[in-house]
PDB file of C-alpha atoms and ligand atoms in Angstrom:
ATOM      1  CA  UNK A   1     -65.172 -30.978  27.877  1.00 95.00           C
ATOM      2  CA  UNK A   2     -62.972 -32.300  31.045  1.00 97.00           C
ATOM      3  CA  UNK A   3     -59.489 -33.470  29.539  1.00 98.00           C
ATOM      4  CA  UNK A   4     -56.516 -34.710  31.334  1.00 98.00           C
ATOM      5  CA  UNK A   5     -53.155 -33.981  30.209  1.00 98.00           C
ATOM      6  CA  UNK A   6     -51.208 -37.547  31.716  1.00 98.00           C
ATOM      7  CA  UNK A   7     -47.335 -37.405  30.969  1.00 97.00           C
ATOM      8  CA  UNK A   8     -43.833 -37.063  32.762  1.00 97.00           C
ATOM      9  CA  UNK A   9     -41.942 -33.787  33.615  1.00 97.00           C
ATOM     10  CA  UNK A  10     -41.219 -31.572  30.522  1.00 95.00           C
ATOM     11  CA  UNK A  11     -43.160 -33.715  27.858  1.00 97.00           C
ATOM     12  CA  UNK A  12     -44.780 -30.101  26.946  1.00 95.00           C
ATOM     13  CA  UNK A  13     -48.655 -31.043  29.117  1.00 97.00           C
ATOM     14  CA  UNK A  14     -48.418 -27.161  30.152  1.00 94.00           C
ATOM     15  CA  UNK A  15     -47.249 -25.725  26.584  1.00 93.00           C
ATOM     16  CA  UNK A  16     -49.851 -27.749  25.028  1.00 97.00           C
ATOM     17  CA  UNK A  17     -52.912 -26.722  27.604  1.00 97.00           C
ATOM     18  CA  UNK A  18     -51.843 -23.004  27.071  1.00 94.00           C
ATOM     19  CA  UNK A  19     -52.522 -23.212  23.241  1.00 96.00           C
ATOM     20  CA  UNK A  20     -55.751 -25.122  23.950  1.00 97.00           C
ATOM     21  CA  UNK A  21     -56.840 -22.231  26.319  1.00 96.00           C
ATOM     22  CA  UNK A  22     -56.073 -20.067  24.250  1.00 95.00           C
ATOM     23  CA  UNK A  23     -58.126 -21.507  21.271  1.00 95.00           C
ATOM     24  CA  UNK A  24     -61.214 -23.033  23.375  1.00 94.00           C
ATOM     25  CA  UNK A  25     -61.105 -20.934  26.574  1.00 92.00           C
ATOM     26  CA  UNK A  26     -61.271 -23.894  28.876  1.00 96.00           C
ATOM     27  CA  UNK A  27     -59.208 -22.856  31.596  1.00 97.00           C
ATOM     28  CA  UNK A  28     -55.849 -24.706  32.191  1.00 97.00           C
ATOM     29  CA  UNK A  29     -56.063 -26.097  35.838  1.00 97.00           C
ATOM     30  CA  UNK A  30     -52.101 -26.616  36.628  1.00 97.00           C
ATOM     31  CA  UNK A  31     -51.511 -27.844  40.123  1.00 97.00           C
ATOM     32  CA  UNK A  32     -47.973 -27.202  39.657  1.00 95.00           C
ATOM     33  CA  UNK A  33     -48.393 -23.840  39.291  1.00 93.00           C
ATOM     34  CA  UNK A  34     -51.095 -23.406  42.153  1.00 95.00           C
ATOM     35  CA  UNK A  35     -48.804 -24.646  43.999  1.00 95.00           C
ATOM     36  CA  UNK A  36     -46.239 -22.034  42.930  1.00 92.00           C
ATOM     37  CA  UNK A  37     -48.899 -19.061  43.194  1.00 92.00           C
ATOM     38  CA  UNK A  38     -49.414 -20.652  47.007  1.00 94.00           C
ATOM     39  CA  UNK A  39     -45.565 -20.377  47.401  1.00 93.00           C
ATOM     40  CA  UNK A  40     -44.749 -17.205  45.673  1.00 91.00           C
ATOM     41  CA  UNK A  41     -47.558 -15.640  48.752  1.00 94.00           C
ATOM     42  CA  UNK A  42     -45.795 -17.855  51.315  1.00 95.00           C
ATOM     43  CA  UNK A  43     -49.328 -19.556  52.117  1.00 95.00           C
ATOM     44  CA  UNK A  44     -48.935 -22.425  55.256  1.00 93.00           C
ATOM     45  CA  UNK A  45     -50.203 -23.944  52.152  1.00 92.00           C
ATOM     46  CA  UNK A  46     -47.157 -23.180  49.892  1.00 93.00           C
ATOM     47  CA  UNK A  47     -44.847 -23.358  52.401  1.00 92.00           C
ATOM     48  CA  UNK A  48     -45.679 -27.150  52.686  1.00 91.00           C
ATOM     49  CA  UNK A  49     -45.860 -28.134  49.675  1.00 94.00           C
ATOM     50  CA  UNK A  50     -42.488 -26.427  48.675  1.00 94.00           C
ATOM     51  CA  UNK A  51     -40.255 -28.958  50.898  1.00 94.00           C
ATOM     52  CA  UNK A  52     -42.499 -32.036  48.721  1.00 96.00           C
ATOM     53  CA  UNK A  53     -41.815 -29.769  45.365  1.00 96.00           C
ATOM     54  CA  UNK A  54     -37.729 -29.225  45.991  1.00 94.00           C
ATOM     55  CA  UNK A  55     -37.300 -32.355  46.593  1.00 94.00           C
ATOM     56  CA  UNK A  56     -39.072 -33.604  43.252  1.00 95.00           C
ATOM     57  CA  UNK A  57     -42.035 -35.801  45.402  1.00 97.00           C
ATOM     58  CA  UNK A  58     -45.271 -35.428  45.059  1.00 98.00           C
ATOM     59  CA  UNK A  59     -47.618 -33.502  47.104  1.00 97.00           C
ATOM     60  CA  UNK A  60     -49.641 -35.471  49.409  1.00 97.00           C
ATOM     61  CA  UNK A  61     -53.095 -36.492  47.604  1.00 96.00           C
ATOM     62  CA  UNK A  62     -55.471 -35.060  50.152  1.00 94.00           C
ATOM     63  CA  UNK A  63     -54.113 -31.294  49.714  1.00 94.00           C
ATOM     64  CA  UNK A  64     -54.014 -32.125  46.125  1.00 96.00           C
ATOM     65  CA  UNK A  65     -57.272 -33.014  46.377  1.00 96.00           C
ATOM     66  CA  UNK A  66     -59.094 -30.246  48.360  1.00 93.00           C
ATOM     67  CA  UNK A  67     -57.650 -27.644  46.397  1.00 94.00           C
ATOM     68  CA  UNK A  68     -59.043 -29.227  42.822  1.00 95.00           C
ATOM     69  CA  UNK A  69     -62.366 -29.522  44.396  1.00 94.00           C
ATOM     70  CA  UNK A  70     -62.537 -26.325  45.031  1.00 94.00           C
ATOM     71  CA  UNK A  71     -61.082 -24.367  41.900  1.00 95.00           C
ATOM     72  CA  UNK A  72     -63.537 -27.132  39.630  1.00 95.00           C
ATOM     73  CA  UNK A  73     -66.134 -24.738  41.616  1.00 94.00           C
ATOM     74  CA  UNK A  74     -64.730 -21.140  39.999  1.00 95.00           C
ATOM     75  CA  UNK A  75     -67.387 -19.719  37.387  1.00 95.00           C
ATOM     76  CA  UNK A  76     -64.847 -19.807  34.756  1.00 95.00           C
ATOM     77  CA  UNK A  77     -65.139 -23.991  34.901  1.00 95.00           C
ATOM     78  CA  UNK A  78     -68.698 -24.141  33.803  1.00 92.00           C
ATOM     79  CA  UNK A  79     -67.825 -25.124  30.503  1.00 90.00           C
ATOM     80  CA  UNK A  80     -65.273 -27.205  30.797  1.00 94.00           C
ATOM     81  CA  UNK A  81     -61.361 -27.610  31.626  1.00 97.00           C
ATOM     82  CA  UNK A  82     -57.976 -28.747  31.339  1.00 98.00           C
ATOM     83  CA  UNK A  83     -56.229 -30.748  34.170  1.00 98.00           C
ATOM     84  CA  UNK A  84     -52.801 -29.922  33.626  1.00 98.00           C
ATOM     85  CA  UNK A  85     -50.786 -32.007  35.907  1.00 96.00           C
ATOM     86  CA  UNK A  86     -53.719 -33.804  38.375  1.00 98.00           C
ATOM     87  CA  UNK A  87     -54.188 -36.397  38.922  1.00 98.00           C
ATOM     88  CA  UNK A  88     -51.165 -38.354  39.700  1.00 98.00           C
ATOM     89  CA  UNK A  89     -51.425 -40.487  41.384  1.00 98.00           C
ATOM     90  CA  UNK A  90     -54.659 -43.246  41.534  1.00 98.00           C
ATOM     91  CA  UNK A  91     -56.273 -42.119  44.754  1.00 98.00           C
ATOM     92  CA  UNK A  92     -56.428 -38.711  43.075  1.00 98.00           C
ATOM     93  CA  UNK A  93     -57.680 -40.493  40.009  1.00 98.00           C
ATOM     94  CA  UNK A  94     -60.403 -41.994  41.931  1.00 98.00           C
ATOM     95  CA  UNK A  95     -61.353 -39.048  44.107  1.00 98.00           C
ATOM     96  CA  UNK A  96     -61.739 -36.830  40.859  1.00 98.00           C
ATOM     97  CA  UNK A  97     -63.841 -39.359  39.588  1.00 98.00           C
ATOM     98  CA  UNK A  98     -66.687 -38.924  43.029  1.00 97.00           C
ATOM     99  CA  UNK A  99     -65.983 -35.445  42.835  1.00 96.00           C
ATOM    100  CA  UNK A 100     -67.457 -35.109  39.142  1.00 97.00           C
ATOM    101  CA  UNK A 101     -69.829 -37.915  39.778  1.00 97.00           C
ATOM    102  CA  UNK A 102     -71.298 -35.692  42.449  1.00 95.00           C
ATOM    103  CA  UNK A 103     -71.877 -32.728  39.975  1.00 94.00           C
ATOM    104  CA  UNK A 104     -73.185 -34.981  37.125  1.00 95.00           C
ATOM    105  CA  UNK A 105     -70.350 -34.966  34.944  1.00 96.00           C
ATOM    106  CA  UNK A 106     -67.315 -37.130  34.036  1.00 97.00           C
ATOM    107  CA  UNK A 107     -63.656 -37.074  32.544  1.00 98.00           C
ATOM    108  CA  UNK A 108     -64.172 -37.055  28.697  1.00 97.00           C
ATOM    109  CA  UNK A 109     -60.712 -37.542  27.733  1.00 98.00           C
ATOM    110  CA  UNK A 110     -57.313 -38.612  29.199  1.00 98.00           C
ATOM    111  CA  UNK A 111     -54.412 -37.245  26.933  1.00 98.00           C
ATOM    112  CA  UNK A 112     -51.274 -38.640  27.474  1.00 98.00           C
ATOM    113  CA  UNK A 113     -47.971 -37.144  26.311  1.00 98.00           C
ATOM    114  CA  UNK A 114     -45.481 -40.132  25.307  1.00 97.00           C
ATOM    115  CA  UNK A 115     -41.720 -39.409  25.182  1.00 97.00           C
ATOM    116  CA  UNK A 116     -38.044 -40.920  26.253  1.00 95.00           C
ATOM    117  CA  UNK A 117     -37.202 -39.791  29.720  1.00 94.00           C
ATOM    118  CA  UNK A 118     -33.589 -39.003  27.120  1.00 91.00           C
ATOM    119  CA  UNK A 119     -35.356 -35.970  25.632  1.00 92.00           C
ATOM    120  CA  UNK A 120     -36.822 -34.637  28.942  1.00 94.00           C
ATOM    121  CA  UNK A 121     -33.749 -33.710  31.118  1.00 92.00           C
ATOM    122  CA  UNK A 122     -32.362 -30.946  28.002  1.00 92.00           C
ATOM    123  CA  UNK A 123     -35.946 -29.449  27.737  1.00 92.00           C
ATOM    124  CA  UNK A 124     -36.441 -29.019  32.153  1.00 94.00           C
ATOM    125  CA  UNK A 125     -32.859 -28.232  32.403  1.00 93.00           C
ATOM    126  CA  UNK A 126     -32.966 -25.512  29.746  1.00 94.00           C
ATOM    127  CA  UNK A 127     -36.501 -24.159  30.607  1.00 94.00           C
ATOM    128  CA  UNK A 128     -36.833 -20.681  32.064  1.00 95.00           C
ATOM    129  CA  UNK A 129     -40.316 -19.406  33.241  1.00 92.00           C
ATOM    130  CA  UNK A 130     -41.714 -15.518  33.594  1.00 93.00           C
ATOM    131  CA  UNK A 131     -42.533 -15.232  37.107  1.00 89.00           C
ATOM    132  CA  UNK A 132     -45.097 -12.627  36.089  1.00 90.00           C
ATOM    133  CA  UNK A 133     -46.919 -13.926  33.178  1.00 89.00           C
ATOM    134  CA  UNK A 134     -45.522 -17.511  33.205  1.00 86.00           C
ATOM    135  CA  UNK A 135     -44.729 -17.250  29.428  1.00 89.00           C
ATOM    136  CA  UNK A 136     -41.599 -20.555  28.924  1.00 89.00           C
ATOM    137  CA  UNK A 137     -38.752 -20.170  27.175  1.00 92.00           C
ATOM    138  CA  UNK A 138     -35.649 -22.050  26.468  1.00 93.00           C
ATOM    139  CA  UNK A 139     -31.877 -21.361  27.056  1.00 95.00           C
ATOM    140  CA  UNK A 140     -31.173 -23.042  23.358  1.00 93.00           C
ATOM    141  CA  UNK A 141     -34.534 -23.523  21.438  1.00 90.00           C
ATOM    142  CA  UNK A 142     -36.283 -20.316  22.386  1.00 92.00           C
ATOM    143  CA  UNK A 143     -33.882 -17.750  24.474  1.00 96.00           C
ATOM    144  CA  UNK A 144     -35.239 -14.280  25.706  1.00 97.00           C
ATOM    145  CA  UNK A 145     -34.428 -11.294  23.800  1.00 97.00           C
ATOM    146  CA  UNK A 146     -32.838  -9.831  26.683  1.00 96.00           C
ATOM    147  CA  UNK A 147     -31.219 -12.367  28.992  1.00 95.00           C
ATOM    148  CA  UNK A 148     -33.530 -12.777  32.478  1.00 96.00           C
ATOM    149  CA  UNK A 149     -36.003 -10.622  30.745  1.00 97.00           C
ATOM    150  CA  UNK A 150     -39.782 -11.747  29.509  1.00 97.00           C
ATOM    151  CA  UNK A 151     -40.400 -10.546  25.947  1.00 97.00           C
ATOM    152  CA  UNK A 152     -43.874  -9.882  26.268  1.00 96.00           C
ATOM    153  CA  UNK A 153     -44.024  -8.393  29.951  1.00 96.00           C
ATOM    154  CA  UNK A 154     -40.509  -7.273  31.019  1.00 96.00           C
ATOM    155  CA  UNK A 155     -41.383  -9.701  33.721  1.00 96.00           C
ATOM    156  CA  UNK A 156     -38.241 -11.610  35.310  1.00 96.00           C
ATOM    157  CA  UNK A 157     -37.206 -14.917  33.722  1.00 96.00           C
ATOM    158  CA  UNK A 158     -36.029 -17.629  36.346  1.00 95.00           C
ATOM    159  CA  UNK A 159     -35.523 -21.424  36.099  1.00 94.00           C
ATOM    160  CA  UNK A 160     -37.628 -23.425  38.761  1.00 90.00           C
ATOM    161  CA  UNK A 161     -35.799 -24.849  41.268  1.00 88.00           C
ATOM    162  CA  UNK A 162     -37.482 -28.273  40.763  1.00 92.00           C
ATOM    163  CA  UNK A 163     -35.934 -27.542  36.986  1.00 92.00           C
ATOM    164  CA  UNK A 164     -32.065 -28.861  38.453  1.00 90.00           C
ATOM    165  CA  UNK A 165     -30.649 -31.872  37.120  1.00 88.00           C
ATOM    166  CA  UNK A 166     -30.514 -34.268  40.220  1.00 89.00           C
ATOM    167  CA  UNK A 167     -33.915 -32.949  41.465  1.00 94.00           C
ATOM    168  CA  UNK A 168     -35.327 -33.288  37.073  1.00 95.00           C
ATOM    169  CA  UNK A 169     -34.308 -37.576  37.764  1.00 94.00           C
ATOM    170  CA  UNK A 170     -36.274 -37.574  41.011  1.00 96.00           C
ATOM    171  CA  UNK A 171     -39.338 -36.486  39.215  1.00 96.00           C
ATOM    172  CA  UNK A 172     -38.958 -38.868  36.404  1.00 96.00           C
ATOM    173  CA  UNK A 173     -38.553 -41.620  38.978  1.00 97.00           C
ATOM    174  CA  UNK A 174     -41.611 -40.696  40.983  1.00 97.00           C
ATOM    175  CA  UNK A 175     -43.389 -40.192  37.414  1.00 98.00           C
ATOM    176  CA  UNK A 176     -42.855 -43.717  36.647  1.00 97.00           C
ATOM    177  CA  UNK A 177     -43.498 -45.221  39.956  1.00 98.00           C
ATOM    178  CA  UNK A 178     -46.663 -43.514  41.110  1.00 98.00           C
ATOM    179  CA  UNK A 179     -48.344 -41.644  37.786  1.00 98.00           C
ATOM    180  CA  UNK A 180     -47.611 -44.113  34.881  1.00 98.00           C
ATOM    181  CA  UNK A 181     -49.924 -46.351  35.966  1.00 98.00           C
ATOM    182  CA  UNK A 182     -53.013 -43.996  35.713  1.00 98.00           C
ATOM    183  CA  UNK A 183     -52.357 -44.681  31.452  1.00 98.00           C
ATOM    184  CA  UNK A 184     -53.383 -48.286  32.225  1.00 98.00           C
ATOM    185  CA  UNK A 185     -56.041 -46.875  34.399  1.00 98.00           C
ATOM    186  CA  UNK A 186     -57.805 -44.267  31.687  1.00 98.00           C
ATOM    187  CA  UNK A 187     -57.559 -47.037  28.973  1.00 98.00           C
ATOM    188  CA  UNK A 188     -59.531 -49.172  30.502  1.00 98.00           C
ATOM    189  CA  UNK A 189     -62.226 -46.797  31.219  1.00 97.00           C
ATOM    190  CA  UNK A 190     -61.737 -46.225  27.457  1.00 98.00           C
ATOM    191  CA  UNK A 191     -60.412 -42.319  27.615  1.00 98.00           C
ATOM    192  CA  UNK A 192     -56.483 -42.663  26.761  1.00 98.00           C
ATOM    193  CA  UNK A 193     -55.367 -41.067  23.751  1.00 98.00           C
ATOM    194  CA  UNK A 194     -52.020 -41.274  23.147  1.00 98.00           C
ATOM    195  CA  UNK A 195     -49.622 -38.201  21.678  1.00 98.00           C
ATOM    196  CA  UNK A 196     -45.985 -38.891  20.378  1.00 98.00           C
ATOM    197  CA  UNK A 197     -44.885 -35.697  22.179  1.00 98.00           C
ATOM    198  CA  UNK A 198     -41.567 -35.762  20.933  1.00 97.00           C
ATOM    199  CA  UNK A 199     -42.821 -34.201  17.969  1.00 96.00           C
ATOM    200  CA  UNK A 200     -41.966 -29.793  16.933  1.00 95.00           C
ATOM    201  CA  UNK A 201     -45.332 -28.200  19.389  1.00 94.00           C
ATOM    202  CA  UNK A 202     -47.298 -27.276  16.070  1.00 97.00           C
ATOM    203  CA  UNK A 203     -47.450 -31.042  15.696  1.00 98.00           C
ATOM    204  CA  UNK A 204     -48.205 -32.133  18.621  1.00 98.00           C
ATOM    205  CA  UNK A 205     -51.172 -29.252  18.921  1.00 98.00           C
ATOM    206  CA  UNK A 206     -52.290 -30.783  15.788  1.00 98.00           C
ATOM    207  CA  UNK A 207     -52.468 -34.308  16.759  1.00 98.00           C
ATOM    208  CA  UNK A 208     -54.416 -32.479  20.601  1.00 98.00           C
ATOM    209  CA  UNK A 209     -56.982 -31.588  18.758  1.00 97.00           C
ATOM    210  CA  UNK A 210     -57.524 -34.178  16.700  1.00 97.00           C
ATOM    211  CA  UNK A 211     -57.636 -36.843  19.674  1.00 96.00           C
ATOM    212  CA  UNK A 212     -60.576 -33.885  21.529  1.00 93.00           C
TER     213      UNK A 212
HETATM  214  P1  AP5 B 301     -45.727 -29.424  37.556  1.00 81.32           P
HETATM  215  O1  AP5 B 301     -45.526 -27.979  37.563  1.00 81.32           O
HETATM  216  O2  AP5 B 301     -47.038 -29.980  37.129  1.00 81.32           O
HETATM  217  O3  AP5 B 301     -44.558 -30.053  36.721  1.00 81.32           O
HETATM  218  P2  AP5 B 301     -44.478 -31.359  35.796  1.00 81.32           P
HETATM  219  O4  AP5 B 301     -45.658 -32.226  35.668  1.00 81.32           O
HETATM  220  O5  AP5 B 301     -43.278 -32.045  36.326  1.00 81.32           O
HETATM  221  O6  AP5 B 301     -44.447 -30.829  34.416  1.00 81.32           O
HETATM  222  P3  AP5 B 301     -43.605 -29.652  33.855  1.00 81.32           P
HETATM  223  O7  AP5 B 301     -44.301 -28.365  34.101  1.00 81.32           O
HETATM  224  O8  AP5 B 301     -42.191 -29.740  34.349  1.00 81.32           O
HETATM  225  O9  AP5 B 301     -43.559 -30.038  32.318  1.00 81.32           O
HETATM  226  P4  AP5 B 301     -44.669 -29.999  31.184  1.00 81.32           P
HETATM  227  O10 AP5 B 301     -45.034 -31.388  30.779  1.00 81.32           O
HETATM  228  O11 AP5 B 301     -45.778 -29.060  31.532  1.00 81.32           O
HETATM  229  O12 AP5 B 301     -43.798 -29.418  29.988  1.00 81.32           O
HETATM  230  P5  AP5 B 301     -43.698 -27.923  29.445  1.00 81.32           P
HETATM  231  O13 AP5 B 301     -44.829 -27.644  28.533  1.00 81.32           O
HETATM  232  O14 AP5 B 301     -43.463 -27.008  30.605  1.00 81.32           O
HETATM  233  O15 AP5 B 301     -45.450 -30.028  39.006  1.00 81.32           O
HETATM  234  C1  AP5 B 301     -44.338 -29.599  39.770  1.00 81.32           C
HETATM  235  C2  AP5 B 301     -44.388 -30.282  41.130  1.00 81.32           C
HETATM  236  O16 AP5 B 301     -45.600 -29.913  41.826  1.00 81.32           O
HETATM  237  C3  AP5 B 301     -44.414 -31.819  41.130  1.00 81.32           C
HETATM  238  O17 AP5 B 301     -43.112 -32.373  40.994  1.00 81.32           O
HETATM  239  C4  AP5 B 301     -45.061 -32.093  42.491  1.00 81.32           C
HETATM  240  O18 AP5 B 301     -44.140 -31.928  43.527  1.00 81.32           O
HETATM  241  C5  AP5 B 301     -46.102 -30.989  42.604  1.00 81.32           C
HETATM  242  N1  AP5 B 301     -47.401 -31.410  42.044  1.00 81.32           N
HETATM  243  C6  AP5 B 301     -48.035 -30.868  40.950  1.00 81.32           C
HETATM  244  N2  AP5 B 301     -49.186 -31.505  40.710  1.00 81.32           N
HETATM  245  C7  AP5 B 301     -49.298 -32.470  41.670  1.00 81.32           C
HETATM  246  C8  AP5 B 301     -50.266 -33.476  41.940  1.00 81.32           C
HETATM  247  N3  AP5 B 301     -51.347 -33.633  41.169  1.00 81.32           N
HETATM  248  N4  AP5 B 301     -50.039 -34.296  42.997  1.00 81.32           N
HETATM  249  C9  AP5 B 301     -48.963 -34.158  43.792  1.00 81.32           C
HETATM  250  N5  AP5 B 301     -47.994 -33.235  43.583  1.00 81.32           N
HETATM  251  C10 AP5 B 301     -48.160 -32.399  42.530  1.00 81.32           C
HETATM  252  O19 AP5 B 301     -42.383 -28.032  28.548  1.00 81.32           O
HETATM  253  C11 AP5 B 301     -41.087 -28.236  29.127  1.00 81.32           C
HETATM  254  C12 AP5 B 301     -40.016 -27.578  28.235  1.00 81.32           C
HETATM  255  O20 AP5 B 301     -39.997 -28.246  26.987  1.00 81.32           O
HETATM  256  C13 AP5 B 301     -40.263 -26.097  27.939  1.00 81.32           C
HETATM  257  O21 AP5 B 301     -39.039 -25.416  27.870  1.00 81.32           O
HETATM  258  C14 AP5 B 301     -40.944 -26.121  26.557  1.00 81.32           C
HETATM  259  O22 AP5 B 301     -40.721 -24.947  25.822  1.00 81.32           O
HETATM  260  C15 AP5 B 301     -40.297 -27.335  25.916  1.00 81.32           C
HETATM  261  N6  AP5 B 301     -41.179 -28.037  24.989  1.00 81.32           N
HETATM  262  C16 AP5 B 301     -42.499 -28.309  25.149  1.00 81.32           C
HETATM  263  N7  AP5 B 301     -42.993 -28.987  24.103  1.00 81.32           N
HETATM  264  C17 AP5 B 301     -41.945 -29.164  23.254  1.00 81.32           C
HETATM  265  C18 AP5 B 301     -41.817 -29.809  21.968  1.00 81.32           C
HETATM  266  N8  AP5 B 301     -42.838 -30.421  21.362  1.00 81.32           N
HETATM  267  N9  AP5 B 301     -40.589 -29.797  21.393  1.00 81.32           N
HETATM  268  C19 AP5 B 301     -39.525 -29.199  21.999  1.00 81.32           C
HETATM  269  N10 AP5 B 301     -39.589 -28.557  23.201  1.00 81.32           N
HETATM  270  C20 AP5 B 301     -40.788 -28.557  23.819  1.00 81.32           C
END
């Protein structure tokens, strides 16, 4: 099973892949937080795509690119995965689409996560992240025990620094502009299920697996 998980900043894509991980053992394939693995180890990689990130752009498509086509080649792929964030853009749409035609296989399913851009700025500005295990919580819906402190690793709790408010409206914008119109581009390969992801996450995991 190759699923997509298609919807703006902080519409819950990367709480929703965890749980289906965690149930199915496909792995959850989040550029974002390549991207932040490639920064945290100061990679030339990292480095450049942490001006792009700050600045709540996207990453240019061909680094995008290169580095799905090779993690799709890990062991841990064989049976399927999760595409938690990629692709965003159409020419990443299109290249993923060669890339599985090459190996014989295809997306099976685009999910897209549907909510008011008026919800997402309390949930990104309130999110906090373990840098260690990258459990999320949430200054009012889900606080730490111990504030700063990860409840299940003693790992440091930060927010993102893409997480700001004026940086959260940039990503929105670019969401809209450049990644919206890949919903109008897995419906008419006839792939795009559609979530109301403004629903509690129990819901919303119910309504994932029903659409799989
Ligand atoms: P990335 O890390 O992918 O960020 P994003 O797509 O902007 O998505 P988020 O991680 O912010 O949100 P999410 O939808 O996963 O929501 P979450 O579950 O965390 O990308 C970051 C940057 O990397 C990009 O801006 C770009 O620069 C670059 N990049 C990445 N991929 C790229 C690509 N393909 N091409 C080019 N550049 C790329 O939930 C958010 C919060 O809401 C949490 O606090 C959570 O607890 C809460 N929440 C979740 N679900 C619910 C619910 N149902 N009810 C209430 N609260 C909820």
């Amino acid at each position: 099973m190759i699923l997509i998980f298609l919807g703006p900043p902080g519409s819950g894509k990367g709480t929703q892949a965890k749980r289906l991980t965690a149930k199915k053992n496909w792995p959850q394939l989040s550029t974002g937080d390549m991207f932040r693995a490639n920064i945290a180890q100061k990679t030339p990689m990292g480095l450049a795509a942490k001006k792009f990130m700050d600045d709540g752009q996207l990453v240019p498509d061909e680094v995008v690119i290169g580095m799905i086509k090779a993690r799709i080649e890990d062991p841990d792929c064989a049976n399927g995965f999760i595409f938690d964030g990629f692709p965003r853009t159409i020419p990443q749409a299109e290249a993923l689409d060669s890339m599985l035609a090459a190996k014989g296989l295809k997306v099976d399913r685009a999910i897209e996560f549907k909510i008011d851009d008026s919800e997402l700025v309390g949930r990104l500005s309130g999110r906090r992240t373990c840098t260690k295990c990258g459990t999320m919580y949430h200054v009012i819906t889900m606080p730490t025990k111990v504030d700063g402190v990860c409840d299940k690793c003693g790992g440091s709790v930060v927010q993102r620094d893409d997480d700001h408010e004026s940086v959260i409206a940039k990503r929105l914008n670019v969401y809209h502009a450049q990644t919206a119109p890949l919903v109008a581009f897995y419906a008419g390969q006839g792939k795009l299920k559609t979530l109301d992801a403004i629903q509690p996450m129990d819901m919303v995991f119910e309504a994932l697996q029903k659409a799989i």
